[in-house]
Amino acid sequence: MSHLDHTPSTPGKFKMDKSAYPYHGGRLRWHSSLAKLTFWSFVFIGVIFIFFYRSPSRFHSDPSRRSLRTSSWGGPAWEKKVRTSARIRSRNGFSVLVTGAAGFVGTHVSSALKRRGDGVLGLDNFNDYYDPTLKRARQALLERAGVFIVEGDINDAALLKKLFEVVPFTHVMHLAAQAGVRYAMQNPGSYVHSNIAGFVSLLEVCKEATPQPAIVWASSSSVYGLNTKVPFSEKDRTDQPASLYAATKKAGEEIAHTYNHIYGLSLTGLRFFTVYGPWGRPDMAYFFFTKDILNGKSIPIFEGENHGTVARDFTYIDDIVKGCLGALDTAQKSTGSGGKKKGPAQLRVFNLGNTSPIPVTNLVTILERLLKVKAKRNVMKLPRNGDVQFTHANISLAHRELGYKPTTNLQTGLKKFVRWYLNYYSAAGKKADAR
Ligand SMILES: O=C(O)[C@H]1O[C@H](OP(=O)(O)OP(=O)(O)OC[C@H]2O[C@@H](n3ccc(=O)[nH]c3=O)[C@H](O)[C@@H]2O)[C@H](O)[C@@H](O)[C@H]1O
């Protein structure tokens, strides 16, 4: 019988029993030291394996985990870049921290603020929810305009604290989020990480700041969920979200109420309505429809029950930027400092839409004309993926309070988008990467 039969099933309790061996003298001692060496080598390899296997994977596909890893920051040169970027260059200007600055809306808002003389510092984790090269190209655009984007995650409290130590930001334009209605079914953790934990992490640093900044942040038209009353008004119910994305944006509005109530933070939520335009997001329909029409690929066009149309109140990016700047310009100061509230603070929510919902099929027709290519339409029932059948914004409140007045219709806006798309993707022979 081989001595292996004496090996218990739980190796950890394994104890070498010499009596199981018939040999004595030098040979026995040699055998037992070889066995010990073999045993401890396996233990050592096991420990190494566990260490590497358990450590965060550099190639983990879940952006919500990788985005916590931030590149190195700090030091005098880095602080100088931060201060220079955030320096106010116009009388009564603002110093704004723009989170998600390498994103679609973030890039446009940062550029507009910088152009009018505000100080702007960007923060972005450059995750790969969609093509990071597009984010890097936006970053280069902003760098040329004098906007520095710190590479980091809004969940990195130490980094946020450092930024507020270096710059007394007057405002935060919070646009960093996990966007996309349908992706929430594939990666729910990313929505909790960015839209809930990330927002709380940011608010925790803002409430401790002295002075506290005023905060304007991106909510979403999706909070109206399954509502049927149109157009959607800010006072309407928002308790029937159709997607996890919508639920995290609704939660954001409740979290904003809490930090306003306890700490005196001035908070303005903007409910964006399907924003589109140059430098847009490849995961959105107008963008990947363009790519697929050009590539002769069929495009899935959703329709409602009984062939009902699916429509969106598509809103052009330049109009959205005006709404964002109007919200920043009318934001009252936060009343607290160092985490202590000193009086009631402003709390607002606005619809930023175009007030003219357009069926998706019409969007495709406009794209066909602009691209001069016939689309291969694959009409299909609206899948149960978090999509809603229609959105339609009542913007009278934003018009009254922010002076918000959208001027770009879908035909005009898509023409500008297509011009940018053809130029961007042909210029460097870039491959369009839409999710
Ligand atoms: O307003 C918002 O707050 C949200 O706007 C955007 O969501 P949506 O309005 O869903 O935009 P988008 O995906 O471009 O689909 C456009 C239309 O095409 C339909 N659609 C979509 C995909 C497809 O394959 N086929 C199709 O018909 C689809 O049913 C829809 O009717 C942002 O992504 C989101 O982050 C959030 O900001």
PDB file of C-alpha atoms and ligand atoms in Angstrom, residues 179-182 219-222 245 272-275 281 283-286 288-289 300-302 310-312 314 360 382 387-389, ligand 1:
ATOM      1  CA  ALA A 179     -25.008  56.512 -18.586  1.00  0.00           C
ATOM      2  CA  GLY A 180     -27.099  54.327 -20.847  1.00  0.00           C
ATOM      3  CA  VAL A 181     -30.525  52.827 -20.170  1.00  0.00           C
ATOM      4  CA  ARG A 182     -29.987  49.337 -21.618  1.00  0.00           C
ATOM      5  CA  SER A 219     -30.266  63.844 -13.586  1.00  0.00           C
ATOM      6  CA  SER A 220     -32.254  62.332 -16.474  1.00  0.00           C
ATOM      7  CA  SER A 221     -35.557  62.377 -18.355  1.00  0.00           C
ATOM      8  CA  SER A 222     -35.659  58.661 -17.552  1.00  0.00           C
ATOM      9  CA  TYR A 245     -30.297  53.675 -14.717  1.00  0.00           C
ATOM     10  CA  PHE A 272     -31.454  65.883 -19.764  1.00  0.00           C
ATOM     11  CA  PHE A 273     -33.634  64.593 -22.646  1.00  0.00           C
ATOM     12  CA  THR A 274     -31.651  62.335 -25.061  1.00  0.00           C
ATOM     13  CA  VAL A 275     -28.766  64.662 -25.770  1.00  0.00           C
ATOM     14  CA  ARG A 281     -21.577  58.942 -27.208  1.00  0.00           C
ATOM     15  CA  ASP A 283     -23.515  53.853 -27.301  1.00  0.00           C
ATOM     16  CA  MET A 284     -26.456  56.033 -28.286  1.00  0.00           C
ATOM     17  CA  ALA A 285     -28.787  55.163 -31.154  1.00  0.00           C
ATOM     18  CA  TYR A 286     -28.200  58.248 -33.339  1.00  0.00           C
ATOM     19  CA  PHE A 288     -24.355  53.782 -33.877  1.00  0.00           C
ATOM     20  CA  PHE A 289     -27.205  54.060 -36.404  1.00  0.00           C
ATOM     21  CA  PRO A 300     -32.905  47.609 -34.985  1.00  0.00           C
ATOM     22  CA  ILE A 301     -35.730  50.141 -34.825  1.00  0.00           C
ATOM     23  CA  PHE A 302     -37.925  49.638 -31.778  1.00  0.00           C
ATOM     24  CA  VAL A 310     -41.167  55.018 -30.152  1.00  0.00           C
ATOM     25  CA  ALA A 311     -40.183  58.655 -29.839  1.00  0.00           C
ATOM     26  CA  ARG A 312     -37.682  60.839 -28.019  1.00  0.00           C
ATOM     27  CA  PHE A 314     -33.972  64.698 -28.820  1.00  0.00           C
ATOM     28  CA  VAL A 360     -37.040  57.031 -34.062  1.00  0.00           C
ATOM     29  CA  LEU A 382     -39.499  47.407 -27.941  1.00  0.00           C
ATOM     30  CA  ASP A 387     -36.465  51.596 -22.613  1.00  0.00           C
ATOM     31  CA  VAL A 388     -39.618  53.700 -22.410  1.00  0.00           C
ATOM     32  CA  GLN A 389     -41.856  54.343 -25.417  1.00  0.00           C
TER      33      GLN A 389
HETATM   34  O1  LIG B   1     -32.925  61.117 -21.827  1.00  0.00           O
HETATM   35  C1  LIG B   1     -32.125  60.565 -21.079  1.00  0.00           C
HETATM   36  O2  LIG B   1     -31.911  60.918 -19.911  1.00  0.00           O
HETATM   37  C2  LIG B   1     -31.383  59.371 -21.607  1.00  0.00           C
HETATM   38  O3  LIG B   1     -31.110  59.607 -22.978  1.00  0.00           O
HETATM   39  C3  LIG B   1     -30.425  58.540 -23.618  1.00  0.00           C
HETATM   40  O4  LIG B   1     -31.220  57.364 -23.514  1.00  0.00           O
HETATM   41  P1  LIG B   1     -32.216  57.026 -24.767  1.00  0.00           P
HETATM   42  O5  LIG B   1     -33.259  58.067 -24.888  1.00  0.00           O
HETATM   43  O6  LIG B   1     -32.658  55.631 -24.622  1.00  0.00           O
HETATM   44  O7  LIG B   1     -31.253  57.206 -26.027  1.00  0.00           O
HETATM   45  P2  LIG B   1     -30.775  56.118 -27.103  1.00  0.00           P
HETATM   46  O8  LIG B   1     -30.185  54.957 -26.425  1.00  0.00           O
HETATM   47  O9  LIG B   1     -29.942  56.846 -28.066  1.00  0.00           O
HETATM   48  O10 LIG B   1     -32.133  55.650 -27.814  1.00  0.00           O
HETATM   49  C4  LIG B   1     -32.839  56.632 -28.589  1.00  0.00           C
HETATM   50  C5  LIG B   1     -34.093  55.980 -29.102  1.00  0.00           C
HETATM   51  O11 LIG B   1     -33.739  54.925 -29.998  1.00  0.00           O
HETATM   52  C6  LIG B   1     -34.379  53.709 -29.615  1.00  0.00           C
HETATM   53  N1  LIG B   1     -33.486  52.613 -29.967  1.00  0.00           N
HETATM   54  C7  LIG B   1     -32.329  52.424 -29.264  1.00  0.00           C
HETATM   55  C8  LIG B   1     -31.488  51.398 -29.603  1.00  0.00           C
HETATM   56  C9  LIG B   1     -31.839  50.544 -30.697  1.00  0.00           C
HETATM   57  O12 LIG B   1     -31.133  49.594 -31.038  1.00  0.00           O
HETATM   58  N2  LIG B   1     -33.002  50.780 -31.376  1.00  0.00           N
HETATM   59  C10 LIG B   1     -33.836  51.801 -31.049  1.00  0.00           C
HETATM   60  O13 LIG B   1     -34.870  51.987 -31.678  1.00  0.00           O
HETATM   61  C11 LIG B   1     -34.616  53.849 -28.115  1.00  0.00           C
HETATM   62  O14 LIG B   1     -35.715  53.057 -27.697  1.00  0.00           O
HETATM   63  C12 LIG B   1     -34.917  55.329 -27.988  1.00  0.00           C
HETATM   64  O15 LIG B   1     -36.282  55.569 -28.255  1.00  0.00           O
HETATM   65  C13 LIG B   1     -29.097  58.280 -22.940  1.00  0.00           C
HETATM   66  O16 LIG B   1     -28.492  57.114 -23.513  1.00  0.00           O
HETATM   67  C14 LIG B   1     -29.286  58.031 -21.468  1.00  0.00           C
HETATM   68  O17 LIG B   1     -27.988  57.983 -20.855  1.00  0.00           O
HETATM   69  C15 LIG B   1     -30.105  59.145 -20.840  1.00  0.00           C
HETATM   70  O18 LIG B   1     -29.309  60.323 -20.832  1.00  0.00           O
END
